């Protein structure tokens, strides 16, 4: 009872895709997720193959429904801990305890932001240049950041948009940016706009902008990972080419293992991890 | 005129996804495809994330429409040759000539089959155990094949189905199969059934089967690749971690580079190749 071939933590593209493959390989699978993750904030996604244009929430819901219809259990709950058993793992949530032969960590990655940006999420504030840069082509936009990660996002935007104003929001700039980028180091006082973002104010500046890309680097809150003794690499969970962590039976996929933060990449991670977990379950 | 940042050969998941990313990165992109590839034969796909259940043709059409709406040119045509220019490549089709800074080969992989199976494609005959095995759980099914590739497919089916009858169709069996598998070496005389496949006859046998998995190994018709001098690896196009072949500017993605023959994997290949081609175009 309450024993599964695979427990998947996270109900975004990586977790749900893995669950679909594992179910269809003949295993009993439980997905546990506490929220819709980074996708919930995306109001318009048009680069996921064969889906046209949808919101992030619509995509997450469609994925969950698809898994449920195939017989995957999808539970809204929060995982508190994972512990070792003689064979497999004990997964404790706020409400229940489960046993699993294998576990997939597909919890995504919290995007760093700052409080003032939250009000305009999906209405001018974006967290992904690759995803949303196209919507701002030939427009005057802004970016918030100061490190290597910001530079990476900036390089995607520059060839597409008309101009970029960069706010370090009080931080020292850790990288060099092209001369065409106007840099404002004063802390941001206010983002304003009636329906969508229209401009940004600091103590001595007021700039009209069509959008604001927040690129403050990615967070890494791996409490469970640390407890289990999982190896990290560049602030991501370290996995081998089979998507297995350093602990046999524990796999990881999606944003949490690094790489581009794209739905199709996360879904493919989930597919590949599904194949590997299937093999692991059959052999052990 | 007729000069593109990227020409993509193939309009399946890999090619179309690459075109979507490249267009949104700000490039002008042409996709050339001669048919709908392997997906056209798939009557029911339920493991592509967030899409529920669709036919292969519906998925290909949705992808093409999505790319077109973003401003990608998608042409039905057949590529005859690719030649070197001083900067870039000359792509000749049956009807036109184009210049391109980069080329992506995403032509897929023809599945080997045999004539008698064709009439029941999508009505009991399948070419992918991972994709369709689930539809035959606890049923008596058959498989056609004799080599390592067949064994790989067989191992996926055995835990799911009730029984497998293996037809080598006149070939010598090159691998060992479990004792539970009945092996028939006589050539197949007939697949029969009213609407769907119901059974298979050889000279001395007549067996009722719910499905037939054809696993005769994958073809490798790389005429263009050979002409260009592209390296192969295990009968696939060899690419580096950036999806670039041994010729700078020529990339490859999808089934043609190997790995699991899944939509999500091909689409992710296309996404990753799109990033790499964007970088290549900006730097050259």
Coordinates of C-alpha atoms in Angstrom, one line a residue:
Chain A
X1 CA 0.0 0.0 0.0
X2 CA 1.1 3.5 -0.9
X3 CA 4.0 1.8 -2.7
X4 CA 5.0 3.1 -6.2
X5 CA 7.4 2.1 -8.8
X6 CA 8.2 5.8 -9.3
X7 CA 7.4 9.0 -7.3
X8 CA 7.9 12.2 -9.2
X9 CA 8.3 15.5 -7.4
X10 CA 7.1 18.4 -9.6
X11 CA 4.2 18.6 -12.0
X12 CA 5.8 20.8 -14.7
X13 CA 6.9 19.5 -18.2
X14 CA 9.7 17.4 -16.9
X15 CA 7.8 15.6 -14.2
X16 CA 4.6 15.1 -16.1
X17 CA 6.4 13.8 -19.3
X18 CA 8.4 11.3 -17.2
X19 CA 5.1 10.1 -15.6
X20 CA 3.5 9.6 -19.0
X21 CA 6.4 7.5 -20.2
X22 CA 6.7 5.5 -17.0
X23 CA 2.9 4.8 -16.9
X24 CA 3.0 3.7 -20.5
X25 CA 5.9 1.4 -19.8
X26 CA 3.6 -0.3 -17.3
X27 CA 4.6 1.2 -13.9
X28 CA 2.5 2.7 -11.2
X29 CA 3.4 6.3 -10.8
X30 CA 2.6 9.1 -8.4
X31 CA 3.3 12.8 -9.2
X32 CA 3.4 15.2 -6.2
X33 CA 3.5 18.9 -6.9
X34 CA 3.0 21.9 -4.7
X35 CA 2.5 24.6 -7.3
X36 CA 2.7 25.2 -11.1
X37 CA 6.2 26.5 -10.9
X38 CA 7.9 29.0 -13.2
X39 CA 5.4 28.4 -16.0
X40 CA 2.6 29.9 -13.9
X41 CA 4.1 33.3 -14.5
X42 CA 4.3 33.0 -18.3
X43 CA 1.3 34.6 -19.9
X44 CA 2.1 33.7 -23.5
X45 CA 4.2 30.9 -24.9
X46 CA 4.5 30.4 -28.6
X47 CA 7.7 28.4 -29.0
X48 CA 6.6 24.9 -27.8
X49 CA 6.2 22.7 -30.8
X50 CA 2.7 22.0 -32.1
X51 CA 0.9 23.9 -29.4
X52 CA 0.5 27.3 -31.1
X53 CA 0.1 30.1 -28.5
X54 CA -0.9 29.2 -24.9
X55 CA -0.4 30.5 -21.4
X56 CA 2.0 28.7 -19.1
X57 CA -0.9 27.8 -16.8
X58 CA -2.9 26.3 -19.7
X59 CA 0.1 24.2 -20.7
X60 CA 0.6 22.9 -17.1
X61 CA -3.1 22.1 -16.8
X62 CA -3.1 20.2 -20.1
X63 CA -0.1 18.2 -19.1
X64 CA -1.6 17.2 -15.8
X65 CA -4.9 16.2 -17.4
X66 CA -3.1 14.1 -20.0
X67 CA -1.2 12.2 -17.3
X68 CA -4.3 11.7 -15.2
X69 CA -6.2 10.3 -18.2
X70 CA -3.5 7.7 -18.7
X71 CA -3.8 6.6 -15.1
X72 CA -1.1 8.6 -13.4
X73 CA -1.9 9.8 -9.9
X74 CA -1.3 13.6 -9.6
X75 CA -1.5 15.0 -6.1
X76 CA -1.3 18.6 -4.9
X77 CA 0.9 18.2 -1.9
X78 CA 4.3 19.2 -0.6
X79 CA 7.2 16.9 -0.1
X80 CA 8.9 17.3 3.3
X81 CA 11.6 14.7 3.2
X82 CA 13.0 11.7 1.3
X83 CA 14.7 9.0 3.4
X84 CA 16.4 5.7 2.6
X85 CA 14.6 2.3 3.0
X86 CA 16.2 -1.2 2.7
X87 CA 14.8 -1.2 -0.8
X88 CA 13.9 2.2 -2.2
X89 CA 12.9 5.4 -0.6
X90 CA 10.4 6.8 1.9
X91 CA 8.8 10.0 0.7
X92 CA 7.0 12.1 3.3
X93 CA 4.6 14.9 2.3
X94 CA 2.6 17.3 4.5
X95 CA -0.3 14.8 4.4
X96 CA 1.0 11.3 3.6
X97 CA 3.9 8.8 3.5
X98 CA 4.7 6.8 0.4
X99 CA 7.3 4.2 -0.6
X100 CA 9.0 4.3 -4.0
X101 CA 11.5 2.2 -5.9
X102 CA 12.7 5.3 -7.7
X103 CA 12.3 9.1 -7.3
X104 CA 12.5 11.8 -9.9
X105 CA 13.3 15.3 -8.7
X106 CA 11.7 17.7 -11.2
X107 CA 11.0 20.6 -9.0
X108 CA 12.1 23.4 -11.3
X109 CA 14.0 26.4 -10.3
X110 CA 12.8 29.5 -8.6
X111 CA 13.5 32.6 -10.6
X112 CA 15.0 35.4 -8.6
X113 CA 13.1 38.6 -8.7
X114 CA 12.5 41.7 -6.7
X115 CA 9.3 42.8 -5.1
X116 CA 8.6 45.8 -7.2
X117 CA 8.6 43.7 -10.4
X118 CA 5.9 41.3 -9.2
X119 CA 2.9 43.6 -9.9
X120 CA 3.8 43.6 -13.6
X121 CA 4.6 39.9 -14.1
X122 CA 3.1 38.9 -17.5
X123 CA 2.3 42.6 -18.1
X124 CA 5.7 43.8 -19.2
X125 CA 8.0 42.1 -16.7
X126 CA 9.6 38.9 -18.1
X127 CA 12.2 36.4 -16.8
X128 CA 13.4 34.9 -20.0
X129 CA 14.9 36.8 -23.0
X130 CA 14.7 33.8 -25.3
X131 CA 11.1 33.2 -24.5
X132 CA 9.8 36.8 -24.7
X133 CA 12.4 38.9 -26.5
X134 CA 10.5 38.5 -29.7
X135 CA 7.5 40.3 -28.3
X136 CA 9.6 43.4 -27.8
X137 CA 11.3 43.6 -31.2
X138 CA 12.3 47.2 -32.2
X139 CA 11.1 48.5 -28.9
X140 CA 12.8 50.3 -26.0
X141 CA 13.1 48.0 -23.1
X142 CA 14.9 47.6 -19.8
X143 CA 16.7 44.9 -17.9
X144 CA 17.5 44.4 -14.3
X145 CA 20.7 42.5 -13.4
X146 CA 24.4 42.9 -12.9
X147 CA 26.2 39.6 -13.4
X148 CA 27.2 37.0 -16.1
X149 CA 23.6 35.7 -16.2
X150 CA 22.3 39.2 -17.1
X151 CA 24.9 39.5 -19.8
X152 CA 23.8 36.2 -21.3
X153 CA 20.2 37.4 -21.4
X154 CA 21.2 40.9 -22.7
X155 CA 23.1 39.3 -25.7
X156 CA 19.9 37.7 -26.8
X157 CA 17.9 40.9 -26.6
X158 CA 20.3 43.4 -28.2
X159 CA 19.9 42.2 -31.9
X160 CA 16.1 42.2 -31.6
X161 CA 15.1 45.3 -29.6
X162 CA 15.7 49.0 -30.3
X163 CA 17.4 50.0 -27.0
X164 CA 18.1 48.5 -23.6
X165 CA 18.4 50.5 -20.3
X166 CA 20.1 48.4 -17.7
X167 CA 19.3 48.8 -14.0
X168 CA 21.8 47.2 -11.6
X169 CA 19.4 48.2 -8.8
X170 CA 22.1 49.3 -6.5
X171 CA 24.5 46.5 -7.3
X172 CA 28.0 46.8 -8.7
X173 CA 28.2 45.7 -12.4
X174 CA 30.3 42.5 -12.5
X175 CA 30.6 42.3 -16.3
X176 CA 31.2 44.7 -19.2
X177 CA 28.2 45.7 -21.4
X178 CA 28.3 47.3 -24.9
X179 CA 28.4 51.1 -25.0
X180 CA 25.0 51.2 -26.6
X181 CA 23.5 50.1 -23.3
X182 CA 22.6 52.8 -20.9
X183 CA 23.5 51.7 -17.3
X184 CA 21.6 53.1 -14.3
X185 CA 23.1 52.0 -10.9
X186 CA 20.7 53.8 -8.6
X187 CA 18.2 51.5 -6.9
X188 CA 14.8 51.2 -8.6
X189 CA 12.1 53.3 -6.8
X190 CA 9.1 52.4 -8.9
X191 CA 7.8 50.5 -11.9
X192 CA 4.7 52.2 -13.2
X193 CA 2.0 51.9 -15.8
X194 CA -1.8 51.8 -16.1
X195 CA -2.4 48.2 -17.4
X196 CA 1.0 47.2 -18.6
X197 CA 4.4 48.5 -17.6
X198 CA 5.1 51.9 -19.0
X199 CA 8.2 53.2 -17.2
X200 CA 10.8 52.9 -14.4
X201 CA 11.8 55.6 -11.9
X202 CA 14.9 55.9 -9.8
X203 CA 15.8 58.9 -7.5
X204 CA 17.2 60.9 -10.5
X205 CA 15.8 59.2 -13.6
X206 CA 12.4 58.4 -15.2
X207 CA 12.5 56.2 -18.3
X208 CA 9.7 55.0 -20.6
X209 CA 10.1 51.3 -21.3
X210 CA 7.9 48.8 -23.1
X211 CA 9.2 45.9 -21.0
X212 CA 11.5 44.9 -18.2
X213 CA 13.6 41.7 -18.3
X214 CA 14.6 40.6 -14.8
X215 CA 17.9 38.7 -15.0
X216 CA 19.1 38.4 -11.4
X217 CA 20.5 34.9 -11.7
X218 CA 18.8 31.7 -10.6
X219 CA 18.2 30.6 -7.1
X220 CA 19.2 27.2 -5.8
X221 CA 17.1 26.0 -2.8
X222 CA 18.0 22.4 -2.6
X223 CA 17.1 21.5 0.9
X224 CA 16.0 18.0 0.1
X225 CA 19.0 17.4 -2.1
X226 CA 21.4 18.4 0.6
X227 CA 19.7 16.2 3.1
X228 CA 20.0 13.2 0.8
X229 CA 23.6 14.1 -0.1
X230 CA 23.1 14.7 -3.7
X231 CA 26.0 16.2 -5.7
X232 CA 25.6 19.7 -7.2
X233 CA 27.3 21.1 -10.3
X234 CA 27.1 24.9 -11.1
X235 CA 24.2 25.3 -8.7
X236 CA 22.3 22.5 -10.4
X237 CA 21.7 18.9 -9.4
X238 CA 24.4 16.8 -11.0
X239 CA 23.2 13.9 -13.1
X240 CA 24.9 11.4 -15.4
X241 CA 23.8 10.9 -19.1
X242 CA 21.0 8.7 -17.8
X243 CA 19.6 11.6 -15.7
X244 CA 20.6 9.7 -12.5
X245 CA 22.1 11.5 -9.5
X246 CA 25.0 10.2 -7.5
X247 CA 22.4 8.1 -5.5
X248 CA 21.2 5.1 -7.4
X249 CA 17.4 5.2 -7.8
X250 CA 17.2 9.0 -7.5
X251 CA 16.9 10.8 -10.8
X252 CA 16.5 14.5 -11.7
X253 CA 15.2 16.3 -14.8
X254 CA 14.1 19.7 -16.1
X255 CA 15.4 23.1 -15.0
X256 CA 16.8 21.6 -11.8
X257 CA 19.6 19.9 -13.8
X258 CA 20.6 23.1 -15.7
X259 CA 20.6 23.9 -19.4
X260 CA 18.2 26.2 -21.2
X261 CA 15.0 27.0 -19.3
X262 CA 12.6 25.9 -22.0
X263 CA 9.5 23.7 -21.9
X264 CA 10.7 21.4 -24.7
X265 CA 14.1 20.8 -23.0
X266 CA 12.4 20.0 -19.7
X267 CA 9.9 17.7 -21.4
X268 CA 12.7 15.9 -23.2
X269 CA 14.6 15.5 -19.9
X270 CA 11.5 13.9 -18.5
X271 CA 11.2 11.5 -21.5
X272 CA 14.9 10.5 -21.2
X273 CA 14.7 10.1 -17.4
X274 CA 11.5 8.0 -17.9
X275 CA 13.4 5.6 -20.1
X276 CA 16.3 5.3 -17.6
X277 CA 13.9 4.9 -14.6
X278 CA 12.1 2.1 -16.5
X279 CA 15.4 0.3 -17.1
X280 CA 16.4 0.8 -13.4
X281 CA 13.1 -0.5 -12.1
X282 CA 13.2 -3.6 -14.4
X283 CA 16.8 -4.4 -13.4
X284 CA 16.4 -3.9 -9.6
Chain B
X1 CA 17.5 37.5 -52.9
X2 CA 16.6 33.9 -52.0
X3 CA 19.3 34.3 -49.2
X4 CA 18.4 33.0 -45.8
X5 CA 20.1 33.0 -42.4
X6 CA 19.0 29.4 -42.0
X7 CA 17.6 26.8 -44.3
X8 CA 16.0 23.8 -42.6
X9 CA 15.5 20.6 -44.4
X10 CA 12.6 18.6 -42.9
X11 CA 9.3 19.8 -41.5
X12 CA 8.9 17.4 -38.6
X13 CA 9.3 18.3 -34.9
X14 CA 13.1 18.9 -35.1
X15 CA 13.0 21.2 -38.2
X16 CA 10.0 23.2 -37.2
X17 CA 11.1 23.7 -33.6
X18 CA 14.5 25.0 -34.8
X19 CA 12.7 27.3 -37.3
X20 CA 10.5 28.7 -34.5
X21 CA 13.5 29.5 -32.2
X22 CA 15.6 30.9 -35.1
X23 CA 12.7 33.2 -36.3
X24 CA 12.2 34.4 -32.7
X25 CA 15.9 35.1 -32.4
X26 CA 15.4 37.5 -35.3
X27 CA 16.6 35.5 -38.3
X28 CA 15.0 34.8 -41.7
X29 CA 14.3 31.2 -42.0
X30 CA 13.1 28.8 -44.8
X31 CA 11.9 25.3 -44.1
X32 CA 11.9 22.8 -47.0
X33 CA 10.1 19.5 -46.6
X34 CA 9.1 16.9 -49.1
X35 CA 6.6 14.9 -46.9
X36 CA 5.4 14.5 -43.3
X37 CA 7.9 11.9 -42.5
X38 CA 7.5 9.1 -40.0
X39 CA 4.8 10.9 -38.1
X40 CA 2.4 10.6 -40.9
X41 CA 2.1 6.9 -40.2
X42 CA 1.2 7.3 -36.5
X43 CA -2.5 7.3 -36.0
X44 CA -2.5 8.0 -32.2
X45 CA 0.1 9.8 -30.1
X46 CA -0.6 10.3 -26.4
X47 CA 2.9 10.8 -25.0
X48 CA 3.8 14.3 -26.2
X49 CA 3.6 16.7 -23.3
X50 CA 0.5 18.9 -23.0
X51 CA -1.0 17.8 -26.3
X52 CA -3.4 15.1 -25.1
X53 CA -4.1 12.5 -27.8
X54 CA -3.5 13.5 -31.5
X55 CA -2.6 11.8 -34.8
X56 CA 0.9 12.2 -36.2
X57 CA -0.5 14.2 -39.1
X58 CA -2.4 16.6 -36.8
X59 CA 0.8 17.3 -34.9
X60 CA 2.9 17.9 -38.0
X61 CA 0.2 20.3 -39.4
X62 CA -0.1 22.2 -36.1
X63 CA 3.7 22.6 -36.0
X64 CA 3.8 23.9 -39.6
X65 CA 1.0 26.4 -38.9
X66 CA 2.7 27.6 -35.7
X67 CA 5.9 28.3 -37.6
X68 CA 4.1 30.0 -40.5
X69 CA 2.2 32.3 -38.1
X70 CA 5.5 33.5 -36.7
X71 CA 6.8 34.3 -40.2
X72 CA 8.8 31.2 -41.1
X73 CA 8.5 30.3 -44.8
X74 CA 7.5 26.6 -45.1
X75 CA 7.8 25.2 -48.6
X76 CA 6.8 21.8 -49.9
X77 CA 9.7 20.9 -52.1
X78 CA 12.5 18.4 -52.3
X79 CA 16.2 19.2 -51.8
X80 CA 18.4 17.8 -54.5
X81 CA 21.8 19.0 -53.4
X82 CA 23.8 21.2 -51.1
X83 CA 27.0 22.8 -52.3
X84 CA 29.6 25.1 -50.8
X85 CA 29.8 28.8 -51.6
X86 CA 32.5 31.3 -50.5
X87 CA 30.3 32.2 -47.6
X88 CA 27.6 29.7 -46.8
X89 CA 25.8 27.1 -48.9
X90 CA 23.8 26.7 -52.1
X91 CA 20.7 24.6 -51.6
X92 CA 19.1 23.3 -54.8
X93 CA 15.6 22.0 -54.8
X94 CA 13.5 20.5 -57.6
X95 CA 12.1 24.0 -58.2
X96 CA 14.5 26.6 -56.8
X97 CA 17.9 27.6 -55.7
X98 CA 18.6 29.3 -52.3
X99 CA 21.6 30.6 -50.4
X100 CA 22.0 30.0 -46.7
X101 CA 24.4 31.0 -44.0
X102 CA 23.6 27.8 -42.1
X103 CA 21.7 24.6 -42.9
X104 CA 19.9 22.2 -40.6
X105 CA 19.4 18.6 -41.7
X106 CA 16.3 17.4 -40.0
X107 CA 15.1 14.9 -42.5
X108 CA 14.1 12.1 -40.1
X109 CA 14.7 8.5 -40.7
X110 CA 12.8 6.1 -42.9
X111 CA 11.5 3.2 -41.0
X112 CA 12.2 -0.2 -42.7
X113 CA 9.1 -2.1 -43.4
X114 CA 7.8 -4.8 -45.7
X115 CA 5.1 -4.5 -48.3
X116 CA 2.5 -6.8 -46.6
X117 CA 2.5 -4.6 -43.5
X118 CA 1.7 -1.4 -45.3
X119 CA -2.0 -2.1 -45.6
X120 CA -2.4 -2.3 -41.8
X121 CA -0.3 0.7 -40.9
X122 CA -2.1 2.5 -38.1
X123 CA -4.6 -0.3 -37.9
X124 CA -2.6 -2.9 -35.9
X125 CA 0.9 -2.5 -37.5
X126 CA 3.2 -0.3 -35.5
X127 CA 6.9 0.8 -35.9
X128 CA 7.6 1.8 -32.3
X129 CA 7.2 -0.3 -29.2
X130 CA 7.7 2.6 -26.8
X131 CA 5.1 4.6 -28.6
X132 CA 2.4 2.0 -29.1
X133 CA 3.1 -0.9 -26.7
X134 CA 0.7 0.6 -24.2
X135 CA -2.2 0.2 -26.6
X136 CA -1.7 -3.6 -26.6
X137 CA -1.3 -4.3 -22.8
X138 CA -2.3 -7.9 -21.8
X139 CA -2.9 -8.8 -25.5
X140 CA -1.4 -11.4 -27.8
X141 CA 0.8 -9.6 -30.3
X142 CA 3.4 -10.3 -32.9
X143 CA 6.7 -8.8 -34.0
X144 CA 8.7 -8.9 -37.2
X145 CA 12.5 -8.7 -37.0
X146 CA 15.6 -10.7 -36.3
X147 CA 18.4 -8.4 -35.1
X148 CA 19.6 -6.3 -32.1
X149 CA 17.1 -3.6 -32.9
X150 CA 14.2 -6.1 -32.7
X151 CA 15.5 -7.4 -29.4
X152 CA 15.5 -3.8 -28.0
X153 CA 11.9 -3.3 -29.1
X154 CA 10.9 -6.8 -27.8
X155 CA 12.3 -6.0 -24.3
X156 CA 9.9 -3.0 -24.1
X157 CA 6.9 -5.1 -25.1
X158 CA 7.3 -8.3 -23.0
X159 CA 6.5 -6.8 -19.6
X160 CA 3.3 -5.1 -21.0
X161 CA 1.7 -7.6 -23.4
X162 CA 0.3 -11.2 -22.8
X163 CA 2.4 -13.0 -25.5
X164 CA 4.6 -12.2 -28.4
X165 CA 5.0 -14.3 -31.6
X166 CA 8.1 -13.4 -33.4
X167 CA 8.4 -13.6 -37.2
X168 CA 11.9 -13.5 -38.7
X169 CA 10.2 -13.5 -42.1
X170 CA 12.8 -15.9 -43.6
X171 CA 15.8 -14.3 -41.9
X172 CA 18.2 -16.1 -39.5
X173 CA 17.7 -14.9 -35.9
X174 CA 20.9 -12.9 -35.0
X175 CA 20.1 -12.6 -31.2
X176 CA 18.7 -14.8 -28.4
X177 CA 15.1 -14.2 -27.3
X178 CA 13.4 -15.4 -24.1
X179 CA 11.8 -18.9 -24.2
X180 CA 8.4 -17.4 -23.7
X181 CA 8.6 -15.9 -27.2
X182 CA 7.3 -18.2 -30.0
X183 CA 9.6 -17.9 -33.0
X184 CA 8.4 -18.5 -36.6
X185 CA 11.1 -18.4 -39.2
X186 CA 8.9 -19.1 -42.3
X187 CA 8.3 -16.1 -44.5
X188 CA 5.0 -14.2 -43.8
X189 CA 2.5 -15.0 -46.5
X190 CA -0.4 -12.7 -45.4
X191 CA -1.5 -10.3 -42.8
X192 CA -5.3 -10.4 -42.6
X193 CA -8.2 -8.7 -40.8
X194 CA -11.5 -6.9 -41.7
X195 CA -10.9 -3.4 -40.4
X196 CA -7.9 -3.9 -38.1
X197 CA -5.2 -6.6 -38.2
X198 CA -6.5 -9.9 -36.8
X199 CA -3.9 -12.5 -37.7
X200 CA -0.8 -13.6 -39.6
X201 CA -0.3 -16.6 -41.9
X202 CA 2.8 -18.4 -43.0
X203 CA 2.9 -21.6 -45.1
X204 CA 2.3 -23.8 -42.0
X205 CA 1.0 -21.4 -39.4
X206 CA -2.0 -19.2 -38.8
X207 CA -1.9 -17.1 -35.6
X208 CA -4.4 -14.6 -34.2
X209 CA -2.7 -11.4 -33.2
X210 CA -4.0 -8.0 -31.9
X211 CA -1.0 -6.1 -33.3
X212 CA 2.2 -6.4 -35.2
X213 CA 5.4 -4.5 -34.4
X214 CA 7.7 -4.2 -37.3
X215 CA 11.3 -3.9 -36.0
X216 CA 13.5 -4.5 -39.0
X217 CA 16.1 -1.9 -38.1
X218 CA 16.4 1.7 -39.3
X219 CA 17.4 2.7 -42.8
X220 CA 20.1 5.2 -43.5
X221 CA 19.7 7.0 -46.8
X222 CA 22.2 9.8 -46.5
X223 CA 22.8 10.7 -50.1
X224 CA 23.2 14.4 -49.4
X225 CA 25.3 13.8 -46.4
X226 CA 27.7 11.6 -48.3
X227 CA 28.0 14.2 -51.1
X228 CA 28.9 16.9 -48.5
X229 CA 31.4 14.6 -46.7
X230 CA 29.5 14.5 -43.4
X231 CA 30.7 12.1 -40.8
X232 CA 28.4 9.3 -39.7
X233 CA 28.3 7.5 -36.4
X234 CA 26.3 4.2 -35.9
X235 CA 24.4 4.9 -39.1
X236 CA 23.4 8.4 -37.9
X237 CA 24.8 11.8 -38.7
X238 CA 27.6 12.6 -36.3
X239 CA 27.1 15.9 -34.4
X240 CA 28.9 17.6 -31.5
X241 CA 27.2 18.8 -28.3
X242 CA 26.1 21.9 -30.3
X243 CA 24.4 19.7 -32.9
X244 CA 26.9 20.8 -35.5
X245 CA 28.3 18.3 -38.0
X246 CA 31.9 18.1 -38.9
X247 CA 31.3 20.9 -41.5
X248 CA 31.0 24.3 -39.8
X249 CA 27.6 25.8 -40.6
X250 CA 25.9 22.5 -41.2
X251 CA 23.8 21.3 -38.3
X252 CA 21.6 18.2 -37.8
X253 CA 18.8 17.3 -35.4
X254 CA 16.0 14.9 -34.8
X255 CA 15.9 11.2 -35.7
X256 CA 18.7 11.7 -38.1
X257 CA 21.3 12.1 -35.3
X258 CA 20.1 9.0 -33.4
X259 CA 18.7 8.5 -29.9
X260 CA 15.1 7.6 -29.1
X261 CA 12.6 8.2 -31.9
X262 CA 10.3 10.4 -29.9
X263 CA 8.6 13.7 -30.8
X264 CA 9.8 15.5 -27.7
X265 CA 13.4 14.4 -28.2
X266 CA 13.3 15.6 -31.8
X267 CA 11.7 18.9 -30.8
X268 CA 14.3 19.4 -28.1
X269 CA 17.1 18.7 -30.6
X270 CA 15.6 21.4 -32.8
X271 CA 15.5 23.8 -29.9
X272 CA 19.1 23.2 -29.0
X273 CA 20.3 23.4 -32.6
X274 CA 18.3 26.7 -32.9
X275 CA 20.4 28.1 -30.1
X276 CA 23.6 26.9 -31.7
X277 CA 22.8 28.2 -35.1
X278 CA 21.8 31.6 -33.7
X279 CA 25.2 31.8 -32.1
X280 CA 27.0 30.6 -35.3
X281 CA 25.1 33.2 -37.4
X282 CA 25.9 36.1 -35.0
X283 CA 29.6 35.2 -34.8
X284 CA 30.2 34.6 -38.5

